[in-house]
Amino acid sequence: MTPFTPLLLPNGSTLANRIAKAAMEENLANPDQTPSDQLLRLYQAWAEGGAGLLLTGNVMIDPSAMTGPGGVMLDDSQPLQRFRQWASIGRAQGAQFWMQINHPGRQMQANLGQPTVAPSAVGLEMGGLSKLFPLPQPLDEAQIGALIQRFARTAALAEASGFTGVQIHAAHGYLLSQFLSPLSNRRQDRWGGSLENRARLLLEVVRAVRAAVSPGFCVAVKLNSADFQRGGFEPADARQVVLWLNDLAVDLVELSGGSYEAPAMQGDARDGRTLAREAYFLDFARDIAAIARMPVMVTGGIRRLPVVEEVLANGVAMAGIATALAVDPALPHRWQRGDKNASAALQPIRWKRKAFAALAYMALVKLQMRRLAAGNQPDTQASPLRALLQEQWCTLQRVRQYKRMMKRRLAQ
């Protein structure tokens, strides 16, 4: 088996190869939260790059619950034309194109001016950055039921738009991940306490999504291997959740790790030990692949063909690549044409304040995506500080647009 061997999924559909463009938050939506021309150009570059699977960045299920301004949102209020264009571009070169669907829970910025919800009234602990996120309100039973239906409806609309699957985001500290973690979920009802209760929302969302789409439409889950926080969601918990997912019609599980509080998914920006952490993800993914009935995909700093080959040699079905494809979207094609030494990476950020380093790293990644979306080449030598300041300025503009849009929605 090579990285370019097709992969048959449980629902009978096929991925052309074992390389996936993993999700990255683009923040390139139109003011009405539909895909912009820039976003379409960005995905054209990725579609032409040779990955067998493309995963979108966050597509939110509720206009009032965003991971950040400038994000895409899909519910019944949205016209589907732009989403159909997006799906057509992503699939044009033969890749499967899955929409990542998500709810931020407590990881929503206070400056967006919207109420924030979570399993429990537990705020983020990010030092001086904690004040950027409000204390969330606990969800009640009716709100949880409505959220499950929102996930299902967004999945159905993704299928109607021409996407070939969805990925339910239950990692990186977002809402479904918050329910899984005993640090953020302190409920005493059927949605909290034991792992079985904490996993209930994710499993109910998977069931509802599967029931809302056709059998040939792919349903995947993104799951943390660990939260990297003492007392949080641990590898043994993740293993048990995958065993429960085995009993549902899930076509792929992607393993990652971390959250806003412990951003392990940010590679070198966190502590410079990407390869050690990547090996950790791989060790865990190998163990999960041994008990999973669905294919397993691992994501975490992968940027070289030998690492992809090592992933596959360890029994993991797919390698997810994120930042490297923002730097060089054609990396899979280069590998397939014989350039086995091709690689792509951003310079590590060695700032002492880890939270700011993580923000700067994300800003650098978004800078590369904006450049690709504008038809320009990436700039791997860009200043992290300048990228961070530029991203903050862009965010201010997008916040203003978002607040105007929400004001119009409320007035309707």
mmCIF file of C-alpha atoms in Angstrom:
data_model
loop_
_atom_site.group_PDB
_atom_site.id
_atom_site.type_symbol
_atom_site.label_atom_id
_atom_site.label_comp_id
_atom_site.label_asym_id
_atom_site.label_seq_id
_atom_site.Cartn_x
_atom_site.Cartn_y
_atom_site.Cartn_z
ATOM 1 C CA MET A 1 0.000 0.000 0.000
ATOM 2 C CA THR A 2 1.284 3.463 -0.954
ATOM 3 C CA PRO A 3 -0.025 6.969 -0.189
ATOM 4 C CA PHE A 4 -1.670 6.862 -3.616
ATOM 5 C CA THR A 5 -3.590 3.631 -3.105
ATOM 6 C CA PRO A 6 -7.376 4.250 -3.134
ATOM 7 C CA LEU A 7 -9.309 3.789 0.112
ATOM 8 C CA LEU A 8 -12.705 2.073 0.209
ATOM 9 C CA LEU A 9 -14.940 3.554 2.911
ATOM 10 C CA PRO A 10 -17.583 1.656 4.913
ATOM 11 C CA ASN A 11 -20.463 3.214 2.960
ATOM 12 C CA GLY A 12 -19.030 1.901 -0.335
ATOM 13 C CA SER A 13 -17.555 5.159 -1.645
ATOM 14 C CA THR A 14 -13.861 5.527 -2.450
ATOM 15 C CA LEU A 15 -11.140 8.077 -1.788
ATOM 16 C CA ALA A 16 -8.630 8.364 -4.640
ATOM 17 C CA ASN A 17 -5.623 8.290 -2.299
ATOM 18 C CA ARG A 18 -4.608 8.294 1.373
ATOM 19 C CA ILE A 19 -3.780 12.013 1.669
ATOM 20 C CA ALA A 20 -6.318 14.477 3.049
ATOM 21 C CA LYS A 21 -6.244 18.220 3.172
ATOM 22 C CA ALA A 22 -7.200 18.618 6.834
ATOM 23 C CA ALA A 23 -9.430 21.419 8.072
ATOM 24 C CA MET A 24 -8.079 24.898 8.693
ATOM 25 C CA GLU A 25 -10.182 27.905 9.649
ATOM 26 C CA GLU A 26 -10.114 30.244 6.655
ATOM 27 C CA ASN A 27 -12.285 33.237 7.799
ATOM 28 C CA LEU A 28 -12.957 34.055 4.143
ATOM 29 C CA ALA A 29 -16.756 34.115 4.071
ATOM 30 C CA ASN A 30 -18.876 36.832 2.544
ATOM 31 C CA PRO A 31 -20.541 39.221 5.029
ATOM 32 C CA ASP A 32 -23.695 37.047 4.779
ATOM 33 C CA GLN A 33 -21.680 33.984 5.902
ATOM 34 C CA THR A 34 -21.727 32.317 2.473
ATOM 35 C CA PRO A 35 -18.548 31.173 0.661
ATOM 36 C CA SER A 36 -16.730 34.094 -0.975
ATOM 37 C CA ASP A 37 -14.943 34.206 -4.327
ATOM 38 C CA GLN A 38 -11.658 34.159 -2.405
ATOM 39 C CA LEU A 39 -12.689 30.968 -0.611
ATOM 40 C CA LEU A 40 -13.600 29.348 -3.918
ATOM 41 C CA ARG A 41 -10.191 30.252 -5.394
ATOM 42 C CA LEU A 42 -8.456 28.817 -2.339
ATOM 43 C CA TYR A 43 -10.241 25.488 -2.717
ATOM 44 C CA GLN A 44 -9.551 25.423 -6.414
ATOM 45 C CA ALA A 45 -5.839 25.473 -5.547
ATOM 46 C CA TRP A 46 -6.328 22.612 -3.095
ATOM 47 C CA ALA A 47 -8.529 20.657 -5.504
ATOM 48 C CA GLU A 48 -5.790 20.889 -8.123
ATOM 49 C CA GLY A 49 -3.129 19.851 -5.572
ATOM 50 C CA GLY A 50 -3.805 16.127 -5.649
ATOM 51 C CA ALA A 51 -5.228 15.238 -2.202
ATOM 52 C CA GLY A 52 -7.845 12.473 -2.289
ATOM 53 C CA LEU A 53 -9.979 14.182 0.359
ATOM 54 C CA LEU A 54 -10.609 17.860 1.023
ATOM 55 C CA LEU A 55 -12.068 18.928 4.359
ATOM 56 C CA THR A 56 -13.442 22.429 4.726
ATOM 57 C CA GLY A 57 -12.641 24.631 7.653
ATOM 58 C CA ASN A 58 -15.375 25.190 10.229
ATOM 59 C CA VAL A 59 -18.851 25.563 8.777
ATOM 60 C CA MET A 60 -21.021 26.645 11.668
ATOM 61 C CA ILE A 61 -24.530 25.367 12.331
ATOM 62 C CA ASP A 62 -25.864 28.548 13.948
ATOM 63 C CA PRO A 63 -25.316 32.175 12.828
ATOM 64 C CA SER A 64 -25.025 33.313 16.436
ATOM 65 C CA ALA A 65 -22.354 30.730 17.337
ATOM 66 C CA MET A 66 -19.134 31.340 15.428
ATOM 67 C CA THR A 67 -15.518 30.386 16.052
ATOM 68 C CA GLY A 68 -14.665 33.786 14.635
ATOM 69 C CA PRO A 69 -15.961 36.518 12.336
ATOM 70 C CA GLY A 70 -15.642 35.791 8.646
ATOM 71 C CA GLY A 71 -16.700 32.179 9.084
ATOM 72 C CA VAL A 72 -19.085 30.237 6.880
ATOM 73 C CA MET A 73 -22.480 29.241 8.306
ATOM 74 C CA LEU A 74 -25.078 26.927 6.795
ATOM 75 C CA ASP A 75 -28.664 26.580 7.946
ATOM 76 C CA ASP A 76 -32.100 26.927 6.350
ATOM 77 C CA SER A 77 -31.749 30.705 6.132
ATOM 78 C CA GLN A 78 -28.917 30.459 3.617
ATOM 79 C CA PRO A 79 -29.250 30.288 -0.184
ATOM 80 C CA LEU A 80 -27.451 27.200 -1.488
ATOM 81 C CA GLN A 81 -26.072 28.615 -4.753
ATOM 82 C CA ARG A 82 -22.683 29.605 -3.331
ATOM 83 C CA PHE A 83 -22.394 26.320 -1.467
ATOM 84 C CA ARG A 84 -23.091 24.431 -4.700
ATOM 85 C CA GLN A 85 -20.322 26.381 -6.417
ATOM 86 C CA TRP A 86 -17.967 25.571 -3.557
ATOM 87 C CA ALA A 87 -18.798 21.862 -3.717
ATOM 88 C CA SER A 88 -18.380 21.794 -7.497
ATOM 89 C CA ILE A 89 -14.938 23.393 -7.334
ATOM 90 C CA GLY A 90 -13.766 21.082 -4.553
ATOM 91 C CA ARG A 91 -14.842 17.966 -6.468
ATOM 92 C CA ALA A 92 -13.738 19.088 -9.935
ATOM 93 C CA GLN A 93 -10.452 17.138 -9.934
ATOM 94 C CA GLY A 94 -11.841 13.923 -8.467
ATOM 95 C CA ALA A 95 -11.388 14.460 -4.727
ATOM 96 C CA GLN A 96 -14.120 13.822 -2.231
ATOM 97 C CA PHE A 97 -15.147 17.062 -0.536
ATOM 98 C CA TRP A 98 -16.476 16.960 3.022
ATOM 99 C CA MET A 99 -17.894 19.859 5.016
ATOM 100 C CA GLN A 100 -16.662 20.145 8.595
ATOM 101 C CA ILE A 101 -19.651 21.114 10.746
ATOM 102 C CA ASN A 102 -19.150 22.679 14.144
ATOM 103 C CA HIS A 103 -20.375 24.711 17.102
ATOM 104 C CA PRO A 104 -17.846 26.691 19.186
ATOM 105 C CA GLY A 105 -19.510 26.465 22.584
ATOM 106 C CA ARG A 106 -17.455 28.554 25.005
ATOM 107 C CA GLN A 107 -14.667 29.112 22.438
ATOM 108 C CA MET A 108 -16.445 32.145 20.971
ATOM 109 C CA GLN A 109 -14.986 35.621 21.265
ATOM 110 C CA ALA A 110 -16.748 38.116 23.506
ATOM 111 C CA ASN A 111 -16.418 40.890 20.931
ATOM 112 C CA LEU A 112 -18.948 39.140 18.671
ATOM 113 C CA GLY A 113 -21.627 40.233 21.111
ATOM 114 C CA GLN A 114 -23.570 36.962 21.175
ATOM 115 C CA PRO A 115 -24.575 34.775 24.120
ATOM 116 C CA THR A 116 -22.116 31.946 24.705
ATOM 117 C CA VAL A 117 -23.204 28.452 25.702
ATOM 118 C CA ALA A 118 -21.400 25.350 26.944
ATOM 119 C CA PRO A 119 -22.067 22.203 28.964
ATOM 120 C CA SER A 120 -21.361 24.110 32.193
ATOM 121 C CA ALA A 121 -20.544 27.639 33.337
ATOM 122 C CA VAL A 122 -16.797 27.078 33.107
ATOM 123 C CA GLY A 123 -14.721 29.760 31.413
ATOM 124 C CA LEU A 124 -11.542 29.361 29.408
ATOM 125 C CA GLU A 125 -8.262 29.520 31.320
ATOM 126 C CA MET A 126 -5.821 31.287 29.015
ATOM 127 C CA GLY A 127 -4.050 33.703 31.315
ATOM 128 C CA GLY A 128 -4.335 37.259 30.084
ATOM 129 C CA LEU A 129 -6.336 36.126 27.052
ATOM 130 C CA SER A 130 -9.149 34.624 29.139
ATOM 131 C CA LYS A 131 -11.021 37.932 29.132
ATOM 132 C CA LEU A 132 -11.487 37.633 25.362
ATOM 133 C CA PHE A 133 -14.021 34.859 25.993
ATOM 134 C CA PRO A 134 -17.152 35.347 28.135
ATOM 135 C CA LEU A 135 -18.301 32.992 30.860
ATOM 136 C CA PRO A 136 -20.713 30.604 29.081
ATOM 137 C CA GLN A 137 -24.241 29.731 30.100
ATOM 138 C CA PRO A 138 -25.049 26.031 30.608
ATOM 139 C CA LEU A 139 -27.254 24.513 27.923
ATOM 140 C CA ASP A 140 -30.639 23.224 29.012
ATOM 141 C CA GLU A 141 -32.340 20.079 27.713
ATOM 142 C CA ALA A 142 -34.351 21.883 25.029
ATOM 143 C CA GLN A 143 -31.292 23.727 23.749
ATOM 144 C CA ILE A 144 -29.344 20.474 23.508
ATOM 145 C CA GLY A 145 -32.149 18.904 21.476
ATOM 146 C CA ALA A 146 -32.195 21.904 19.141
ATOM 147 C CA LEU A 147 -28.420 21.703 18.686
ATOM 148 C CA ILE A 148 -28.622 18.060 17.647
ATOM 149 C CA GLN A 149 -31.185 18.958 15.009
ATOM 150 C CA ARG A 150 -29.053 21.861 13.787
ATOM 151 C CA PHE A 151 -26.121 19.512 13.174
ATOM 152 C CA ALA A 152 -28.415 17.153 11.264
ATOM 153 C CA ARG A 153 -29.971 19.916 9.173
ATOM 154 C CA THR A 154 -26.622 21.416 8.204
ATOM 155 C CA ALA A 155 -25.455 17.956 7.109
ATOM 156 C CA ALA A 156 -28.570 17.509 4.953
ATOM 157 C CA LEU A 157 -28.003 20.924 3.354
ATOM 158 C CA ALA A 158 -24.360 20.015 2.683
ATOM 159 C CA GLU A 159 -25.535 16.942 0.784
ATOM 160 C CA ALA A 160 -28.109 19.004 -1.118
ATOM 161 C CA SER A 161 -25.296 21.388 -2.107
ATOM 162 C CA GLY A 162 -23.185 18.614 -3.637
ATOM 163 C CA PHE A 163 -20.687 17.838 -0.888
ATOM 164 C CA THR A 164 -19.867 14.134 -0.568
ATOM 165 C CA GLY A 165 -19.695 14.056 3.219
ATOM 166 C CA VAL A 166 -19.510 15.906 6.518
ATOM 167 C CA GLN A 167 -17.059 15.770 9.377
ATOM 168 C CA ILE A 168 -18.544 16.336 12.832
ATOM 169 C CA HIS A 169 -15.992 18.351 14.824
ATOM 170 C CA ALA A 170 -15.627 16.918 18.319
ATOM 171 C CA ALA A 171 -12.031 18.017 18.929
ATOM 172 C CA HIS A 172 -9.932 21.116 19.709
ATOM 173 C CA GLY A 173 -12.078 22.280 22.598
ATOM 174 C CA TYR A 174 -15.228 23.136 20.621
ATOM 175 C CA LEU A 175 -18.709 22.322 21.941
ATOM 176 C CA LEU A 176 -18.815 18.553 21.421
ATOM 177 C CA SER A 177 -15.280 18.306 22.792
ATOM 178 C CA GLN A 178 -16.351 20.421 25.782
ATOM 179 C CA PHE A 179 -19.030 17.859 26.575
ATOM 180 C CA LEU A 180 -16.434 15.076 26.399
ATOM 181 C CA SER A 181 -14.018 16.741 28.824
ATOM 182 C CA PRO A 182 -14.592 16.488 32.593
ATOM 183 C CA LEU A 183 -12.830 19.842 32.967
ATOM 184 C CA SER A 184 -15.480 21.750 31.010
ATOM 185 C CA ASN A 185 -18.439 19.406 31.560
ATOM 186 C CA ARG A 186 -19.471 19.413 35.208
ATOM 187 C CA ARG A 187 -23.100 18.524 34.675
ATOM 188 C CA GLN A 188 -24.954 16.125 36.954
ATOM 189 C CA ASP A 189 -27.668 15.107 34.463
ATOM 190 C CA ARG A 190 -27.629 12.559 31.636
ATOM 191 C CA TRP A 191 -25.220 14.730 29.641
ATOM 192 C CA GLY A 192 -22.460 14.792 32.273
ATOM 193 C CA GLY A 193 -20.605 12.834 34.902
ATOM 194 C CA SER A 194 -19.567 9.437 33.494
ATOM 195 C CA LEU A 195 -17.810 9.179 30.138
ATOM 196 C CA GLU A 196 -20.907 7.464 28.766
ATOM 197 C CA ASN A 197 -22.960 10.537 29.661
ATOM 198 C CA ARG A 198 -20.327 12.994 28.459
ATOM 199 C CA ALA A 199 -20.154 11.197 25.097
ATOM 200 C CA ARG A 200 -23.941 11.100 24.733
ATOM 201 C CA LEU A 201 -24.202 14.374 22.792
ATOM 202 C CA LEU A 202 -21.593 13.352 20.228
ATOM 203 C CA LEU A 203 -23.241 9.967 19.693
ATOM 204 C CA GLU A 204 -26.700 11.547 19.392
ATOM 205 C CA VAL A 205 -25.367 14.047 16.854
ATOM 206 C CA VAL A 206 -23.828 11.230 14.794
ATOM 207 C CA ARG A 207 -27.112 9.300 14.839
ATOM 208 C CA ALA A 208 -29.135 12.364 13.839
ATOM 209 C CA VAL A 209 -26.749 13.299 11.030
ATOM 210 C CA ARG A 210 -26.681 9.744 9.689
ATOM 211 C CA ALA A 211 -30.497 9.672 9.672
ATOM 212 C CA ALA A 212 -30.678 12.993 7.802
ATOM 213 C CA VAL A 213 -28.451 12.025 4.851
ATOM 214 C CA SER A 214 -28.348 9.245 2.278
ATOM 215 C CA PRO A 215 -26.388 5.999 2.837
ATOM 216 C CA GLY A 216 -23.810 6.961 0.221
ATOM 217 C CA PHE A 217 -23.069 10.289 1.912
ATOM 218 C CA CYS A 218 -20.009 10.092 4.186
ATOM 219 C CA VAL A 219 -20.205 10.854 7.906
ATOM 220 C CA ALA A 220 -16.899 11.338 9.729
ATOM 221 C CA VAL A 221 -15.888 12.430 13.231
ATOM 222 C CA LYS A 222 -12.892 14.486 14.347
ATOM 223 C CA LEU A 223 -11.835 13.473 17.846
ATOM 224 C CA ASN A 224 -9.087 14.518 20.235
ATOM 225 C CA SER A 225 -6.612 11.834 21.191
ATOM 226 C CA ALA A 226 -6.150 13.946 24.326
ATOM 227 C CA ASP A 227 -6.774 17.480 25.602
ATOM 228 C CA PHE A 228 -3.189 17.796 26.935
ATOM 229 C CA GLN A 229 -4.585 19.071 30.237
ATOM 230 C CA ARG A 230 -4.328 17.309 33.579
ATOM 231 C CA GLY A 231 -7.674 15.744 34.417
ATOM 232 C CA GLY A 232 -9.085 16.317 30.938
ATOM 233 C CA PHE A 233 -10.128 14.017 28.094
ATOM 234 C CA GLU A 234 -7.487 11.270 27.962
ATOM 235 C CA PRO A 235 -6.381 8.598 25.452
ATOM 236 C CA ALA A 236 -8.315 5.874 27.276
ATOM 237 C CA ASP A 237 -11.455 8.030 26.965
ATOM 238 C CA ALA A 238 -10.886 8.525 23.256
ATOM 239 C CA ARG A 239 -10.429 4.782 22.771
ATOM 240 C CA GLN A 240 -13.771 4.082 24.444
ATOM 241 C CA VAL A 241 -15.532 6.737 22.367
ATOM 242 C CA VAL A 242 -14.224 5.105 19.190
ATOM 243 C CA LEU A 243 -15.547 1.745 20.411
ATOM 244 C CA TRP A 244 -18.976 3.366 20.765
ATOM 245 C CA LEU A 245 -18.646 4.959 17.308
ATOM 246 C CA ASN A 246 -17.974 1.469 15.934
ATOM 247 C CA ASP A 247 -21.659 0.702 16.460
ATOM 248 C CA LEU A 248 -22.736 3.677 14.343
ATOM 249 C CA ALA A 249 -22.431 4.244 10.583
ATOM 250 C CA VAL A 250 -19.230 6.316 10.722
ATOM 251 C CA ASP A 251 -16.992 6.305 7.635
ATOM 252 C CA LEU A 252 -13.802 7.834 9.096
ATOM 253 C CA VAL A 253 -12.409 9.012 12.423
ATOM 254 C CA GLU A 254 -9.727 11.707 12.398
ATOM 255 C CA LEU A 255 -7.496 11.963 15.466
ATOM 256 C CA SER A 256 -5.927 15.219 16.579
ATOM 257 C CA GLY A 257 -5.415 16.901 19.939
ATOM 258 C CA GLY A 258 -5.483 20.060 22.011
ATOM 259 C CA SER A 259 -7.756 23.069 22.464
ATOM 260 C CA TYR A 260 -7.524 26.854 22.788
ATOM 261 C CA GLU A 261 -6.210 26.328 26.324
ATOM 262 C CA ALA A 262 -3.577 23.784 25.235
ATOM 263 C CA PRO A 263 -3.067 24.258 21.497
ATOM 264 C CA ALA A 264 -1.207 21.040 20.672
ATOM 265 C CA MET A 265 -2.695 21.202 17.162
ATOM 266 C CA GLN A 266 -0.508 24.251 16.430
ATOM 267 C CA GLY A 267 2.668 22.275 15.839
ATOM 268 C CA ASP A 268 5.945 24.123 16.388
ATOM 269 C CA ALA A 269 4.156 27.146 17.776
ATOM 270 C CA ARG A 270 3.482 25.346 21.034
ATOM 271 C CA ASP A 271 6.823 23.981 22.195
ATOM 272 C CA GLY A 272 8.978 23.108 19.196
ATOM 273 C CA ARG A 273 8.559 19.338 19.645
ATOM 274 C CA THR A 274 6.396 18.686 16.584
ATOM 275 C CA LEU A 275 8.047 15.402 15.691
ATOM 276 C CA ALA A 276 7.722 14.038 19.222
ATOM 277 C CA ARG A 277 4.078 15.034 19.367
ATOM 278 C CA GLU A 278 3.476 13.741 15.858
ATOM 279 C CA ALA A 279 4.932 10.416 16.953
ATOM 280 C CA TYR A 280 2.590 10.506 19.949
ATOM 281 C CA PHE A 281 -0.430 11.027 17.704
ATOM 282 C CA LEU A 282 0.805 8.221 15.465
ATOM 283 C CA ASP A 283 1.315 5.806 18.359
ATOM 284 C CA PHE A 284 -2.186 6.509 19.574
ATOM 285 C CA ALA A 285 -3.666 6.319 16.066
ATOM 286 C CA ARG A 286 -2.054 2.919 15.562
ATOM 287 C CA ASP A 287 -3.687 1.654 18.739
ATOM 288 C CA ILE A 288 -7.059 3.080 17.711
ATOM 289 C CA ALA A 289 -6.783 1.637 14.195
ATOM 290 C CA ALA A 290 -6.448 -1.801 15.767
ATOM 291 C CA ILE A 291 -9.887 -1.550 17.386
ATOM 292 C CA ALA A 292 -11.735 0.776 14.967
ATOM 293 C CA ARG A 293 -14.133 -0.672 12.410
ATOM 294 C CA MET A 294 -13.854 2.461 10.285
ATOM 295 C CA PRO A 295 -10.674 3.902 8.711
ATOM 296 C CA VAL A 296 -8.595 6.135 10.978
ATOM 297 C CA MET A 297 -6.867 9.337 9.900
ATOM 298 C CA VAL A 298 -4.168 11.096 11.898
ATOM 299 C CA THR A 299 -3.381 14.820 11.696
ATOM 300 C CA GLY A 300 -0.595 16.697 13.454
ATOM 301 C CA GLY A 301 2.298 18.486 11.792
ATOM 302 C CA ILE A 302 2.725 16.064 8.865
ATOM 303 C CA ARG A 303 4.615 17.628 5.981
ATOM 304 C CA ARG A 304 6.941 14.960 4.539
ATOM 305 C CA LEU A 305 6.247 11.906 2.399
ATOM 306 C CA PRO A 306 8.261 9.540 4.661
ATOM 307 C CA VAL A 307 5.976 10.497 7.562
ATOM 308 C CA VAL A 308 2.908 9.782 5.426
ATOM 309 C CA GLU A 309 4.408 6.404 4.570
ATOM 310 C CA GLU A 310 5.122 5.735 8.254
ATOM 311 C CA VAL A 311 1.506 6.560 9.115
ATOM 312 C CA LEU A 312 0.262 4.015 6.589
ATOM 313 C CA ALA A 313 2.827 1.391 7.618
ATOM 314 C CA ASN A 314 1.438 1.589 11.155
ATOM 315 C CA GLY A 315 -2.020 0.571 10.017
ATOM 316 C CA VAL A 316 -3.527 4.058 9.910
ATOM 317 C CA ALA A 317 -5.574 4.528 6.741
ATOM 318 C CA MET A 318 -5.035 8.221 6.008
ATOM 319 C CA ALA A 319 -2.676 11.109 6.703
ATOM 320 C CA GLY A 320 -4.233 14.524 7.224
ATOM 321 C CA ILE A 321 -2.116 17.511 6.217
ATOM 322 C CA ALA A 322 -2.997 21.076 7.127
ATOM 323 C CA THR A 323 -0.340 23.809 7.351
ATOM 324 C CA ALA A 324 1.933 22.217 4.757
ATOM 325 C CA LEU A 325 -0.864 22.463 2.172
ATOM 326 C CA ALA A 326 -1.375 26.137 2.996
ATOM 327 C CA VAL A 327 2.315 26.607 2.164
ATOM 328 C CA ASP A 328 2.317 24.318 -0.888
ATOM 329 C CA PRO A 329 -1.140 23.166 -2.049
ATOM 330 C CA ALA A 330 0.425 20.987 -4.770
ATOM 331 C CA LEU A 331 2.503 18.896 -2.366
ATOM 332 C CA PRO A 332 0.598 15.614 -3.048
ATOM 333 C CA HIS A 333 1.063 16.022 -6.788
ATOM 334 C CA ARG A 334 4.775 16.683 -6.290
ATOM 335 C CA TRP A 335 5.122 13.497 -4.269
ATOM 336 C CA GLN A 336 3.197 11.473 -6.824
ATOM 337 C CA ARG A 337 5.398 12.788 -9.633
ATOM 338 C CA GLY A 338 8.475 11.499 -7.830
ATOM 339 C CA ASP A 339 9.674 14.497 -5.811
ATOM 340 C CA LYS A 340 9.855 12.462 -2.619
ATOM 341 C CA ASN A 341 11.923 15.056 -0.758
ATOM 342 C CA ALA A 342 9.389 17.824 -1.244
ATOM 343 C CA SER A 343 8.255 19.409 2.008
ATOM 344 C CA ALA A 344 6.574 22.590 3.176
ATOM 345 C CA ALA A 345 6.610 24.283 6.561
ATOM 346 C CA LEU A 346 6.479 27.583 8.372
ATOM 347 C CA GLN A 347 9.264 28.711 10.657
ATOM 348 C CA PRO A 348 8.723 27.783 14.329
ATOM 349 C CA ILE A 349 7.790 30.585 16.701
ATOM 350 C CA ARG A 350 9.893 30.562 19.873
ATOM 351 C CA TRP A 351 8.115 33.272 21.828
ATOM 352 C CA LYS A 352 8.021 32.734 25.579
ATOM 353 C CA ARG A 353 4.300 33.424 25.841
ATOM 354 C CA LYS A 354 2.819 30.260 24.393
ATOM 355 C CA ALA A 355 -0.690 31.637 23.894
ATOM 356 C CA PHE A 356 0.603 34.548 21.786
ATOM 357 C CA ALA A 357 2.879 32.189 19.882
ATOM 358 C CA ALA A 358 -0.103 30.017 19.027
ATOM 359 C CA LEU A 359 -2.092 33.056 17.862
ATOM 360 C CA ALA A 360 0.831 34.228 15.725
ATOM 361 C CA TYR A 361 1.196 30.780 14.202
ATOM 362 C CA MET A 362 -2.491 30.714 13.256
ATOM 363 C CA ALA A 363 -2.100 34.203 11.804
ATOM 364 C CA LEU A 364 0.800 33.020 9.647
ATOM 365 C CA VAL A 365 -1.262 30.102 8.361
ATOM 366 C CA LYS A 366 -4.176 32.398 7.556
ATOM 367 C CA LEU A 367 -1.810 34.762 5.762
ATOM 368 C CA GLN A 368 -0.749 31.919 3.456
ATOM 369 C CA MET A 369 -4.389 31.053 2.772
ATOM 370 C CA ARG A 370 -5.269 34.661 1.993
ATOM 371 C CA ARG A 371 -2.366 34.830 -0.429
ATOM 372 C CA LEU A 372 -3.497 31.644 -2.193
ATOM 373 C CA ALA A 373 -7.064 32.977 -2.271
ATOM 374 C CA ALA A 374 -5.787 36.123 -4.002
ATOM 375 C CA GLY A 375 -3.854 34.092 -6.577
ATOM 376 C CA ASN A 376 -0.444 34.816 -5.023
ATOM 377 C CA GLN A 377 2.321 32.533 -3.820
ATOM 378 C CA PRO A 378 2.695 31.854 -0.071
ATOM 379 C CA ASP A 379 5.279 33.809 1.894
ATOM 380 C CA THR A 380 7.037 31.466 4.326
ATOM 381 C CA GLN A 381 9.378 34.214 5.533
ATOM 382 C CA ALA A 382 6.623 36.551 6.672
ATOM 383 C CA SER A 383 7.031 38.170 10.079
ATOM 384 C CA PRO A 384 4.906 36.434 12.747
ATOM 385 C CA LEU A 385 4.375 39.748 14.536
ATOM 386 C CA ARG A 386 3.288 41.515 11.358
ATOM 387 C CA ALA A 387 1.007 38.601 10.456
ATOM 388 C CA LEU A 388 -0.543 38.699 13.928
ATOM 389 C CA LEU A 389 -1.149 42.455 13.765
ATOM 390 C CA GLN A 390 -2.596 42.149 10.275
ATOM 391 C CA GLU A 391 -4.880 39.330 11.395
ATOM 392 C CA GLN A 392 -6.062 41.410 14.355
ATOM 393 C CA TRP A 393 -6.872 44.304 12.014
ATOM 394 C CA CYS A 394 -8.750 41.981 9.639
ATOM 395 C CA THR A 395 -10.609 40.531 12.605
ATOM 396 C CA LEU A 396 -11.749 43.985 13.716
ATOM 397 C CA GLN A 397 -13.181 44.640 10.262
ATOM 398 C CA ARG A 398 -14.887 41.247 10.187
ATOM 399 C CA VAL A 399 -16.332 41.783 13.687
ATOM 400 C CA ARG A 400 -17.991 44.988 12.502
ATOM 401 C CA GLN A 401 -19.418 43.188 9.468
ATOM 402 C CA TYR A 402 -20.665 40.334 11.625
ATOM 403 C CA LYS A 403 -22.414 42.636 14.099
ATOM 404 C CA ARG A 404 -24.126 44.513 11.260
ATOM 405 C CA MET A 405 -25.252 41.211 9.738
ATOM 406 C CA MET A 406 -26.627 39.920 13.044
ATOM 407 C CA LYS A 407 -28.451 43.204 13.627
ATOM 408 C CA ARG A 408 -30.143 42.803 10.242
ATOM 409 C CA ARG A 409 -31.072 39.200 11.042
ATOM 410 C CA LEU A 410 -32.654 40.187 14.350
ATOM 411 C CA ALA A 411 -34.612 42.959 12.635
ATOM 412 C CA GLN A 412 -36.188 40.575 10.134
#
